[in-house]
PDB file of C-alpha atoms and ligand atoms in Angstrom:
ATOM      1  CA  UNK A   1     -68.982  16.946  41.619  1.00  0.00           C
ATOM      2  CA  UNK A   2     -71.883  17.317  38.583  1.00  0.00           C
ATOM      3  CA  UNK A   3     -74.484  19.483  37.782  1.00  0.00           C
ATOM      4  CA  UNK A   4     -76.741  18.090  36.152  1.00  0.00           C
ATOM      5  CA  UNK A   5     -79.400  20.905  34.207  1.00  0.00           C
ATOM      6  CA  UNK A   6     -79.091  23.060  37.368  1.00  0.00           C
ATOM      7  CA  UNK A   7     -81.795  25.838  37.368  1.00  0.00           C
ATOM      8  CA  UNK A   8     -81.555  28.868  39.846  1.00  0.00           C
ATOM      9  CA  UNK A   9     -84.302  31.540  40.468  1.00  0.00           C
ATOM     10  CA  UNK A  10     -83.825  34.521  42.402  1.00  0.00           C
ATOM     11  CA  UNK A  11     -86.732  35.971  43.385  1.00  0.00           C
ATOM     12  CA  UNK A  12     -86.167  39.898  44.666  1.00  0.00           C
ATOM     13  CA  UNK A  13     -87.848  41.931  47.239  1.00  0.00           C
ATOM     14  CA  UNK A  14     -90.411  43.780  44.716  1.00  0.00           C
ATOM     15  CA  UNK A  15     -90.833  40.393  43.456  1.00  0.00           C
ATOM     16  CA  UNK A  16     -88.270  40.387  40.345  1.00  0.00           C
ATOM     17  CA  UNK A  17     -87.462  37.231  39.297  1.00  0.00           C
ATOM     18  CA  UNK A  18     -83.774  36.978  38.445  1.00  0.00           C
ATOM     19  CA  UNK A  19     -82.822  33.739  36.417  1.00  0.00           C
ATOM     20  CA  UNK A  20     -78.775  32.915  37.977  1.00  0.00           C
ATOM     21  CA  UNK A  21     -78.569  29.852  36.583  1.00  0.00           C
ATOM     22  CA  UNK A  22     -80.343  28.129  33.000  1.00  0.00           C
ATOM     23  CA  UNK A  23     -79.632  24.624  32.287  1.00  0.00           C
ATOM     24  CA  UNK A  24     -76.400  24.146  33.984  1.00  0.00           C
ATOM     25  CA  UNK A  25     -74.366  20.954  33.187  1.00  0.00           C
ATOM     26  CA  UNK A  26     -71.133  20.095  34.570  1.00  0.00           C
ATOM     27  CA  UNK A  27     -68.701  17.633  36.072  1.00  0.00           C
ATOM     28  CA  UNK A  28     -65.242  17.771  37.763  1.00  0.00           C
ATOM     29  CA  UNK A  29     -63.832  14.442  38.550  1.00  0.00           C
ATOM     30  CA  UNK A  30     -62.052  13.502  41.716  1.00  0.00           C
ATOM     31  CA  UNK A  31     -58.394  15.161  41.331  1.00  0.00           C
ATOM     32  CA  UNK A  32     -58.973  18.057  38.421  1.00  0.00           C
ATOM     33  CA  UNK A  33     -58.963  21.313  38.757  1.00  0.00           C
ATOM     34  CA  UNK A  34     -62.012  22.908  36.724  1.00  0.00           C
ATOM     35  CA  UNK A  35     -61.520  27.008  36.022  1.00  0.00           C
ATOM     36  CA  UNK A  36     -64.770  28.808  35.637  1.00  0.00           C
ATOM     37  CA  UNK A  37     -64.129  31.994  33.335  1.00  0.00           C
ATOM     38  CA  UNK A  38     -67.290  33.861  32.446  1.00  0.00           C
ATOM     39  CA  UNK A  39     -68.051  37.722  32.155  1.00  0.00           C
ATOM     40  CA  UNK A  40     -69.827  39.187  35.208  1.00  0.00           C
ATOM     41  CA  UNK A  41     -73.417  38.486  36.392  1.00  0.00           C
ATOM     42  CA  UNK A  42     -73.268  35.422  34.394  1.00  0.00           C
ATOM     43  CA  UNK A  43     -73.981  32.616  37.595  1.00  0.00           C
ATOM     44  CA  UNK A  44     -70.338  31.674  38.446  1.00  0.00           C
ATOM     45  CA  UNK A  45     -71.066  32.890  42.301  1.00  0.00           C
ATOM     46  CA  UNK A  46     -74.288  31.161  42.342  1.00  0.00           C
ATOM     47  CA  UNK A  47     -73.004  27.632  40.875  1.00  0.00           C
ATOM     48  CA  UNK A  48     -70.126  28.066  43.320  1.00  0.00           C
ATOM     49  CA  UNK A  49     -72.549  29.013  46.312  1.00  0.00           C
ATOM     50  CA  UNK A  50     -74.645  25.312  45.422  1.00  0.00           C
ATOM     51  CA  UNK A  51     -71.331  23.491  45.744  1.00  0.00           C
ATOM     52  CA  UNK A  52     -71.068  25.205  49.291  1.00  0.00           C
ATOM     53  CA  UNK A  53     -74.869  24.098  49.988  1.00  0.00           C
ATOM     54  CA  UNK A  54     -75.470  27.918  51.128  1.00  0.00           C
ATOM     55  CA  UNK A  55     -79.006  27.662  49.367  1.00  0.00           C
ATOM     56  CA  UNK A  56     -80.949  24.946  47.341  1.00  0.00           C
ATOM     57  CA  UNK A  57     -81.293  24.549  43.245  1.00  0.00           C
ATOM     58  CA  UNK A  58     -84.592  25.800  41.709  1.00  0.00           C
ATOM     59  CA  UNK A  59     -84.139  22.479  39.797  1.00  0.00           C
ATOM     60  CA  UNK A  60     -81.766  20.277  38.967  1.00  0.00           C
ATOM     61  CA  UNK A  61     -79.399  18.226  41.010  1.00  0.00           C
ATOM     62  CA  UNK A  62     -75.815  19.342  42.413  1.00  0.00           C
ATOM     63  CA  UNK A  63     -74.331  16.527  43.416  1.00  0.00           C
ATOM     64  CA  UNK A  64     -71.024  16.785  45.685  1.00  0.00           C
ATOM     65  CA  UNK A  65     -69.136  12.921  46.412  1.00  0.00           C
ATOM     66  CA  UNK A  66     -72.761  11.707  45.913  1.00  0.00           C
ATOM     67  CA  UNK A  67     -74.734  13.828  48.422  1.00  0.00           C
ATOM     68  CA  UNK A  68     -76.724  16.883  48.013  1.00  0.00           C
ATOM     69  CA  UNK A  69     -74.689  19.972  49.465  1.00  0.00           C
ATOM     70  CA  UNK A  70     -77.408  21.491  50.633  1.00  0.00           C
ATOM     71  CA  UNK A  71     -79.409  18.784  52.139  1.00  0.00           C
ATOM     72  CA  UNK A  72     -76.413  16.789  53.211  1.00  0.00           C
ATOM     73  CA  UNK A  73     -74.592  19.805  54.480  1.00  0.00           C
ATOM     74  CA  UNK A  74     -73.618  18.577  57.730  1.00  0.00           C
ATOM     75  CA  UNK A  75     -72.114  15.174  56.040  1.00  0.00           C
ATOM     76  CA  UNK A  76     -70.165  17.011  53.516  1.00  0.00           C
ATOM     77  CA  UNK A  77     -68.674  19.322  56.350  1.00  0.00           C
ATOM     78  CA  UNK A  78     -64.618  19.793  56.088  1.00  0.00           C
ATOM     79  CA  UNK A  79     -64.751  18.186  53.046  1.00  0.00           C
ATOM     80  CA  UNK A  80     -65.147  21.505  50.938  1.00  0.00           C
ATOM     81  CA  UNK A  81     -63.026  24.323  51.964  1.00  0.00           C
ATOM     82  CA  UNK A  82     -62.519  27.524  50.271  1.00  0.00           C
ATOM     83  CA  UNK A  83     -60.411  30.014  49.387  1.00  0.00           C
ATOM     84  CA  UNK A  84     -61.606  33.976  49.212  1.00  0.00           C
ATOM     85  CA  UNK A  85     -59.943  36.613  47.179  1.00  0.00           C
ATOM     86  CA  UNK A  86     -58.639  38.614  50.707  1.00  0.00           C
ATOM     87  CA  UNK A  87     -58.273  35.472  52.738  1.00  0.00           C
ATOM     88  CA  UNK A  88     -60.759  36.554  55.290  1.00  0.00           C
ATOM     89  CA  UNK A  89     -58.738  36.426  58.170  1.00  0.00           C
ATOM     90  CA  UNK A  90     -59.981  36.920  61.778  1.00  0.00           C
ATOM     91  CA  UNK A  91     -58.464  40.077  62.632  1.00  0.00           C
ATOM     92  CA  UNK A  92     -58.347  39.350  66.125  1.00  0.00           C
ATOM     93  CA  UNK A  93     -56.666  36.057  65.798  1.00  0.00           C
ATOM     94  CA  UNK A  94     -53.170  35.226  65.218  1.00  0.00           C
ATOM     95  CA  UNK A  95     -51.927  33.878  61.839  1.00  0.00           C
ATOM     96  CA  UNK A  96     -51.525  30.405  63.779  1.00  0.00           C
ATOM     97  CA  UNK A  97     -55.231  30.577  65.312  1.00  0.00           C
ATOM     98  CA  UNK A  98     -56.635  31.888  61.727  1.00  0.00           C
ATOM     99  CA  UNK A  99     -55.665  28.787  60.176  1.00  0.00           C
ATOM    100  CA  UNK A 100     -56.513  26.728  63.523  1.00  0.00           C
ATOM    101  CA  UNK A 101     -59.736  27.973  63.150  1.00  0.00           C
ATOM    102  CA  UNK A 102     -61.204  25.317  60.943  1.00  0.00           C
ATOM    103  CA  UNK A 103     -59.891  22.761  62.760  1.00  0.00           C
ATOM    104  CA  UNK A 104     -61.285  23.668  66.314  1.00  0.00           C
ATOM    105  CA  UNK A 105     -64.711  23.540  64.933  1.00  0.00           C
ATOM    106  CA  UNK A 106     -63.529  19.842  63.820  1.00  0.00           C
ATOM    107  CA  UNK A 107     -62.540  19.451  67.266  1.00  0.00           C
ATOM    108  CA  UNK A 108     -59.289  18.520  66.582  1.00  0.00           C
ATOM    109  CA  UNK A 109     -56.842  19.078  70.284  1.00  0.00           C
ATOM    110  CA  UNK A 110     -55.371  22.225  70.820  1.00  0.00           C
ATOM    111  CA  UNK A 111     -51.860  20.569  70.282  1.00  0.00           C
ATOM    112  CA  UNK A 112     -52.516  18.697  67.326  1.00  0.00           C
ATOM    113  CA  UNK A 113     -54.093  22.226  65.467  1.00  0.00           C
ATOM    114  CA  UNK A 114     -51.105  23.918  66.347  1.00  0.00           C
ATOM    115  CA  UNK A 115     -48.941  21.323  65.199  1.00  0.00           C
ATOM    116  CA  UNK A 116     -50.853  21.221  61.683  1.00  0.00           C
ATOM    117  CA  UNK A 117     -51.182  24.979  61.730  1.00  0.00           C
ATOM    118  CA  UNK A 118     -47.427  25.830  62.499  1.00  0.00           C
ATOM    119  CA  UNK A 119     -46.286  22.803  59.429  1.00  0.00           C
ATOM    120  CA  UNK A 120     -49.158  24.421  57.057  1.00  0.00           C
ATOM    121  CA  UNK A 121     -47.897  27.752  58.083  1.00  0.00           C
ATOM    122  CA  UNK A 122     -44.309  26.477  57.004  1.00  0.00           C
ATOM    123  CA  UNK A 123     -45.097  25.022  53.843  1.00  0.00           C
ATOM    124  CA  UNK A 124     -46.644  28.576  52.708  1.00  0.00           C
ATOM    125  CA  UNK A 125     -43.186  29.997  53.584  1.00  0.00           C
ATOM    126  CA  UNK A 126     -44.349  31.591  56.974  1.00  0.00           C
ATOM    127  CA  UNK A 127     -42.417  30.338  59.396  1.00  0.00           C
ATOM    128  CA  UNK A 128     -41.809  32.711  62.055  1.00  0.00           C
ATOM    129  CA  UNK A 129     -44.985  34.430  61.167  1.00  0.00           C
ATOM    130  CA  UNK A 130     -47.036  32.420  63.582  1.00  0.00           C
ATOM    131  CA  UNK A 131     -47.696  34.983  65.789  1.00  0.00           C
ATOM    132  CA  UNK A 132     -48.627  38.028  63.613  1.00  0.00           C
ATOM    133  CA  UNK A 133     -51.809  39.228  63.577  1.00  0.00           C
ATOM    134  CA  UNK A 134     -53.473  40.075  59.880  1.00  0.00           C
ATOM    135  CA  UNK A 135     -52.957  43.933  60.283  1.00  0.00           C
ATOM    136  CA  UNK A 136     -49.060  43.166  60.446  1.00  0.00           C
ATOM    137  CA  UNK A 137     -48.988  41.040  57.281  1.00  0.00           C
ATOM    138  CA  UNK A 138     -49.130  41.872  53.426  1.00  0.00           C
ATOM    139  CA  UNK A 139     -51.812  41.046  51.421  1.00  0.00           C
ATOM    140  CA  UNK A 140     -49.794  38.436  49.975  1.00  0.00           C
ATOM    141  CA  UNK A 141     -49.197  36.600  53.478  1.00  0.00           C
ATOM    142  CA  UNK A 142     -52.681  37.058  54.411  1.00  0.00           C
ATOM    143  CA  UNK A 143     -53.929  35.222  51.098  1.00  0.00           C
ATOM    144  CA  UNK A 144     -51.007  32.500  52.167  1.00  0.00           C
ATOM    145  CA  UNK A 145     -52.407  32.584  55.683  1.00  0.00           C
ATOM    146  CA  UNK A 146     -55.615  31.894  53.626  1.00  0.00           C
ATOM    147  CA  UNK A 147     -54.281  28.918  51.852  1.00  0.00           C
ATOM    148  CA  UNK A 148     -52.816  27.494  54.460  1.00  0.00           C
ATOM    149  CA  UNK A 149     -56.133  27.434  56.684  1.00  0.00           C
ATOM    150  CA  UNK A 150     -57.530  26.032  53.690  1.00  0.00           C
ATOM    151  CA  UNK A 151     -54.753  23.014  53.508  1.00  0.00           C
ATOM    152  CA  UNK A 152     -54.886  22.243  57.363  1.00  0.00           C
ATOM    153  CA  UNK A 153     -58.812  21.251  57.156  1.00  0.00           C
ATOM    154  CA  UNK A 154     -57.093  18.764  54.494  1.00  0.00           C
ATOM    155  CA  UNK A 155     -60.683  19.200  52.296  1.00  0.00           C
ATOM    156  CA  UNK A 156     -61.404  16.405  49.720  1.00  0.00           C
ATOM    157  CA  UNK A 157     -62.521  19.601  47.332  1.00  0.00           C
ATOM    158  CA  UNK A 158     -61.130  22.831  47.148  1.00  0.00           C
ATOM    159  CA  UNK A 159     -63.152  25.749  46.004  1.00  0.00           C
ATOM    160  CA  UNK A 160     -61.529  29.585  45.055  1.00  0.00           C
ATOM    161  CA  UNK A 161     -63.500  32.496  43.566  1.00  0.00           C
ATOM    162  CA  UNK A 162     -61.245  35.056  42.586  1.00  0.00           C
ATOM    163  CA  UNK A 163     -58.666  33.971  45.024  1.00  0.00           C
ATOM    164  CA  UNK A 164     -55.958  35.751  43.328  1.00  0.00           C
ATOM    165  CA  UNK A 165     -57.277  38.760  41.913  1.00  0.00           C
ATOM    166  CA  UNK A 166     -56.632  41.679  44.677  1.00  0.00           C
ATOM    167  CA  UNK A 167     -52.628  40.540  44.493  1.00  0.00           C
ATOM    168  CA  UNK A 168     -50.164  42.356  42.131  1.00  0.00           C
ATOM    169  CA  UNK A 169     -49.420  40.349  39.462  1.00  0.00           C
ATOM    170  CA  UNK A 170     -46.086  39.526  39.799  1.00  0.00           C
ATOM    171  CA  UNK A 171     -47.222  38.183  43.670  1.00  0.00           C
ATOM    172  CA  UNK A 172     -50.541  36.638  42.557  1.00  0.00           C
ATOM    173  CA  UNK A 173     -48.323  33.959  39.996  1.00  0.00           C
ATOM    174  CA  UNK A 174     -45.646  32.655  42.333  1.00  0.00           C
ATOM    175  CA  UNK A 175     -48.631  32.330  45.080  1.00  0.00           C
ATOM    176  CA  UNK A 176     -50.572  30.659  42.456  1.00  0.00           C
ATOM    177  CA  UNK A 177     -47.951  28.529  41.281  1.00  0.00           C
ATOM    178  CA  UNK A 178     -47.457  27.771  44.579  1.00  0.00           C
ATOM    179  CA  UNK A 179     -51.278  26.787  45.439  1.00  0.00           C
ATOM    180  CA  UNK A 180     -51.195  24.212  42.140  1.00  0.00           C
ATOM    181  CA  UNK A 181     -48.318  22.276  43.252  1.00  0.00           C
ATOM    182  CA  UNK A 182     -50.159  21.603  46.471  1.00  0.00           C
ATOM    183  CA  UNK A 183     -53.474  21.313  45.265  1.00  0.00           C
ATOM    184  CA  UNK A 184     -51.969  18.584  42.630  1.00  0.00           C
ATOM    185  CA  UNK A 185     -49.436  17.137  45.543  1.00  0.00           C
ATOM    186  CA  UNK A 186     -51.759  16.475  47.930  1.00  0.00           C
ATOM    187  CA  UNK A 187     -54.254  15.166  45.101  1.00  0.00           C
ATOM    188  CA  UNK A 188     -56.953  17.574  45.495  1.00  0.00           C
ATOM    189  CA  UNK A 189     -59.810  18.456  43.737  1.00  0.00           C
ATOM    190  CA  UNK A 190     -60.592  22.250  42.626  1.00  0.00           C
ATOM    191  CA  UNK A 191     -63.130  24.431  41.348  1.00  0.00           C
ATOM    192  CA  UNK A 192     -61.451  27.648  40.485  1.00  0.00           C
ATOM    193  CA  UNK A 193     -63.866  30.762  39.446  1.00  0.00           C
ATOM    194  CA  UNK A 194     -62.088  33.901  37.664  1.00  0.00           C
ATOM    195  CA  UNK A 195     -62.788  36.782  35.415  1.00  0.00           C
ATOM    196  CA  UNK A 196     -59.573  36.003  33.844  1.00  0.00           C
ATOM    197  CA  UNK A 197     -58.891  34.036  30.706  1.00  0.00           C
ATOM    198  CA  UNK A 198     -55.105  33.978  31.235  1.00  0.00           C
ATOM    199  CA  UNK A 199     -55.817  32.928  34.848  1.00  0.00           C
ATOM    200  CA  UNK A 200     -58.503  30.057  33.652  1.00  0.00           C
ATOM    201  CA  UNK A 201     -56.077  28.820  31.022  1.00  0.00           C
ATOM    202  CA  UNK A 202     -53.161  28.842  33.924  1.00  0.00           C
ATOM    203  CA  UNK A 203     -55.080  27.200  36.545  1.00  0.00           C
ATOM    204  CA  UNK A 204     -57.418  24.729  34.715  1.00  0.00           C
ATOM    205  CA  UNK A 205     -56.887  21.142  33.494  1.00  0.00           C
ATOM    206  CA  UNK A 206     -60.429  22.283  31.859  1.00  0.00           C
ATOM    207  CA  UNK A 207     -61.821  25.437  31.421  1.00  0.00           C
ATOM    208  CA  UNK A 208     -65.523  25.920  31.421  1.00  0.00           C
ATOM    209  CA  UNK A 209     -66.934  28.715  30.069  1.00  0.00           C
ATOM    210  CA  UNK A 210     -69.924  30.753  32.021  1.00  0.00           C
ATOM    211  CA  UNK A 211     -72.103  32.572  30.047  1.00  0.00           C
ATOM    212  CA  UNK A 212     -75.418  34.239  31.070  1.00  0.00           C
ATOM    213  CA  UNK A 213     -77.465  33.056  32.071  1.00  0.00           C
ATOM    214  CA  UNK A 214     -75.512  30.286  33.609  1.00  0.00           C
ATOM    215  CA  UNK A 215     -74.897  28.071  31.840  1.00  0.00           C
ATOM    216  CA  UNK A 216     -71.590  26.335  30.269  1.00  0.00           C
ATOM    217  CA  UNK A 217     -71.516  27.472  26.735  1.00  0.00           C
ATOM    218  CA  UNK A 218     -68.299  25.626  25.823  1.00  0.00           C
ATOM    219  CA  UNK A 219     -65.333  23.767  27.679  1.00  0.00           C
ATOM    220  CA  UNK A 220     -61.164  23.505  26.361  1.00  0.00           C
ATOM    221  CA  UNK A 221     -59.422  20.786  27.807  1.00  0.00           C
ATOM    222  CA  UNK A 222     -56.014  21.729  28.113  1.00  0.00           C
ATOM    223  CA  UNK A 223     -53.420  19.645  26.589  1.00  0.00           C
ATOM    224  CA  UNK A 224     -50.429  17.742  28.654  1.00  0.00           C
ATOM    225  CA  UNK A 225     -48.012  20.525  27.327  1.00  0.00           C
ATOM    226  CA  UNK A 226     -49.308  23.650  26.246  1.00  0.00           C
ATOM    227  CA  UNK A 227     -47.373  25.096  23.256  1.00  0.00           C
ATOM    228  CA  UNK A 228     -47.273  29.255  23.007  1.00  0.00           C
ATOM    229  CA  UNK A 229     -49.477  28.753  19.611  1.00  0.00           C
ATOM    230  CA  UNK A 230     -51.892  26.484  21.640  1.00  0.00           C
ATOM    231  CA  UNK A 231     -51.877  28.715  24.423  1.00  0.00           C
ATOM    232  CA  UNK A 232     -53.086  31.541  21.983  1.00  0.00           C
ATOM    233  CA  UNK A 233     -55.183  29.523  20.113  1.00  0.00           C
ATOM    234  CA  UNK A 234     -57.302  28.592  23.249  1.00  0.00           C
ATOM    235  CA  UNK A 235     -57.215  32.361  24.246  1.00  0.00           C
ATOM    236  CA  UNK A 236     -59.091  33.102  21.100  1.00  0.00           C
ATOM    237  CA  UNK A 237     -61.732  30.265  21.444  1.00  0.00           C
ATOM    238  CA  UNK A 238     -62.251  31.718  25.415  1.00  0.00           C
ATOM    239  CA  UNK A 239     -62.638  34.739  24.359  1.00  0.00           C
ATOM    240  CA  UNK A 240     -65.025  33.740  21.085  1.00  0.00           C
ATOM    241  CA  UNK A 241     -67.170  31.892  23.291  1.00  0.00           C
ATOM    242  CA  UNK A 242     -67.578  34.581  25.951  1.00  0.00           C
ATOM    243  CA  UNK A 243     -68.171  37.300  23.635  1.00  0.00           C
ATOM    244  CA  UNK A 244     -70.826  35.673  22.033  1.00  0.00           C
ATOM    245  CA  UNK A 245     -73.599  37.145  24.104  1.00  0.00           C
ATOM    246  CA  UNK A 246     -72.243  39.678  26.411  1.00  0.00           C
ATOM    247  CA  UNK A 247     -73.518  39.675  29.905  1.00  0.00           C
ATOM    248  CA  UNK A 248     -75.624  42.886  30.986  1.00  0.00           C
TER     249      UNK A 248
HETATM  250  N1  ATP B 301     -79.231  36.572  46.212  1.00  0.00           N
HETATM  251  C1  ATP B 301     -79.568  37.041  45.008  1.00  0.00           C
HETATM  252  N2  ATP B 301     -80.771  37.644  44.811  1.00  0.00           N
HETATM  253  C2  ATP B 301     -81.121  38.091  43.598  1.00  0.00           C
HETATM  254  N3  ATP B 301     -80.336  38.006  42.498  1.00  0.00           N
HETATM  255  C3  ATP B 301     -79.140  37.430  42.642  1.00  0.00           C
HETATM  256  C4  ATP B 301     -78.683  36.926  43.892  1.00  0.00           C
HETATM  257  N4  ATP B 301     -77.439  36.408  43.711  1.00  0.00           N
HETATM  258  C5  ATP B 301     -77.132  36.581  42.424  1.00  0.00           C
HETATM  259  N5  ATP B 301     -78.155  37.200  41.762  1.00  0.00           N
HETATM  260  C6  ATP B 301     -78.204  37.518  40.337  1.00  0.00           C
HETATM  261  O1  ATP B 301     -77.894  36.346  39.619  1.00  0.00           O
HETATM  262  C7  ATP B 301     -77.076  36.634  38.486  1.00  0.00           C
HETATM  263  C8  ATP B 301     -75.797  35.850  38.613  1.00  0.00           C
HETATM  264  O2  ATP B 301     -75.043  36.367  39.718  1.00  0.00           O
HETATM  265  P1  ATP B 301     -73.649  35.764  40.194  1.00  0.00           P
HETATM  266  O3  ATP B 301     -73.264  36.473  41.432  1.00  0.00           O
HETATM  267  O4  ATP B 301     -73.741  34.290  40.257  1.00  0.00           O
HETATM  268  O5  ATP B 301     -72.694  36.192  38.977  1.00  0.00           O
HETATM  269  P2  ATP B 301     -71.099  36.098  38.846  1.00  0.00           P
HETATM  270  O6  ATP B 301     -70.840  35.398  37.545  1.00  0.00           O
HETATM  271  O7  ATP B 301     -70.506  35.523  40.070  1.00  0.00           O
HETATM  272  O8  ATP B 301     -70.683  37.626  38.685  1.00  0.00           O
HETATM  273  P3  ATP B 301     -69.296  38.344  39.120  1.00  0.00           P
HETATM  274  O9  ATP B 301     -68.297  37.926  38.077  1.00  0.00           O
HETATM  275  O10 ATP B 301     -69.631  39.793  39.004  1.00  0.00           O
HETATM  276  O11 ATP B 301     -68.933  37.915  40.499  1.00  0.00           O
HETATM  277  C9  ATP B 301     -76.896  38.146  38.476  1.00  0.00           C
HETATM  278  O12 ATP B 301     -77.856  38.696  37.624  1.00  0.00           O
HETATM  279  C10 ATP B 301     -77.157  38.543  39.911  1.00  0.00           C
HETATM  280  O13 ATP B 301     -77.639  39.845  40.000  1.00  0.00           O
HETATM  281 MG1   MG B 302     -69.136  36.299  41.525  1.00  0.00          MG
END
C-alpha cells in the first residue's frame, strides 16, 4: 500500500477550497501494521477514505496490491475490510447475520457463512451470543461483533479509524490486545488511524505522524522490544512532531 505525493482538494459548496491532503508519502508493506496519530482535521480520514477508493486523489497515486482503489474498486473488493469505532452493526440483524453480512455479498452459501460466522464469533469469545441482536450486547461485544465480521471476509488489508476509542479503557486494551494477536496470526496487514499517541505507539510496528495539512511529518519505527525509557522517549518525539504546527 504507498502513497506516493498524494494531493487532495476539497472543494465546498460556496466554492471553498479545502486542501485534506499536501504531499502525502507513505508505504505499509504486506504484514505491518502502520498507526496514523495526527491532531484533528489534519487528513487521516481522507488518506484512509483513498485506501477505501470512496473518492479519487487530486494528484498523486494511491496504490493498494498494485491497483488503484478507486479505479480498481471492484478488483480490490473483500480484500480491504474495516473496522469502525461503534462496529456499525445492523440493528436488525443477529450478531451471526452481522458478521455474515460481508460474506453474502461474496456469495459465499448460507451454510458455509454461518459456519465461518459462528467459528469467528467464537474466536472473539462470543459463543452463545450468536443469536443476540446489537441492542442486547455491550459496546464491547458489539465492537467484537465488529471484528469478527471484519475477520470472516478474511481481507488481505485491514483498515481501523478510531476503532477503539468509544470503549472504557480498561475494555478497549484486552479487545485491542486481542485484535493484534489476530491481525499478526493470521498475517494481516493494517492501517490503524488514532488520536492517541499511547494507542499509536501500542498498535504500530511504525507510527506515522499526520500533520496538517496531510502530510507525514515524521515516522518511529518501533523497536523488537520496547524498553519503558524507549517507550517514553518515543512519546516525546510523537508528541514534538505533532505539536510542531498545531492543527486549526
Ligand atoms: N468531504 C469534504 N469536503 C470538504 N472538506 C473536507 C471533506 N472531508 C474532509 N474535509 C476537510 O479536510 C481536512 C482533513 O479532514 P479529515 O477528516 O481527513 O481529518 P482527520 O485527521 O480525520 O480529523 P479527525 O481526527 O477530526 O477525524 C479538514 O480540514 C476537513 O474539514
Ligand atoms: Mg477522522
Amino acid at each position: 500500500m504507498t502513497f506516493d505525493d498524494v494531493s487532495k482538494v476539497f472543494v465546498t459548496g460556496d466554492g471553498t477550497r479545502v486542501q485534506a491532503l499536501d504531499g502525502l508519502n507513505l508505504a505499509v508493506s504486506r504484514g505491518e501494521m502502520v498507526a496514523i496519530v495526527g491532531q484533528t482535521g489534519c487528513g487521516k480520514s481522507t488518506a484512509f477514505n483513498l485506501l477505501l477508493g470512496l473518492f479519487a486523489a487530486s494528484s498523486g497515486t494511491v496504490s493498494v496490491q498494485g491497483m488503484d482503489p478507486h479505479g480498481d474498486f471492484e478488483a480490490l473488493k473483500g480484500r480491504i475490510a474495516v473496522v469502525f469505532q461503534d462496529g456499525r452493526l445492523l440493528p436488525w440483524r443477529n450478531a451471526q447475520d452481522n458478521v455474515a453480512l460481508g460474506l453474502e455479498y461474496q456469495g459465499v452459501s448460507k451454510s458455509d457463512r454461518a459456519a465461518i460466522a459462528r467459528d469467528w464469533l467464537a474466536r472473539l469469545g462470543l459463543e452463545g451470543r450468536e443469536k443476540a441482536y446489537p441492542y442486547e450486547l455491550s459496546g464491547g461485544m458489539r465492537q467484537r461483533v465488529g471484528i469478527a465480521r471484519c475477520f470472516a471476509l478474511n481481507p488481505d488489508i485491514i483498515l481501523c479509524d478510531e476503532s477503539f476509542s468509544a470503549l472504557d479503557e480498561l475494555t478497549a486494551e484486552r479487545l485491542r490486545g486481542e485484535f493484534l494477536r489476530l491481525v499478526k496470526d493470521e498475517g494481516k496487514t493494517g492501517v490503524f488511524i488514532t488520536h492517541s499517541i499511547e494507542e499509536a505507539l501500542t498498535v504500530g510496528d511504525r507510527v506515522a505522524v499526520f500533520r496538517a495539512p496531510g502530510h507525514v511529518a515524521a515516522e518511529f519505527e518501533r523497536p523488537e522490544t520496547l524498553s519503558e525509557a524507549d517507550l517514553s522517549r518515543m512519546r516525546k518525539s510523537v508528541r514534538d512532531v505533532m505539536a510542531t504546527h498545531p492543527s486549526p
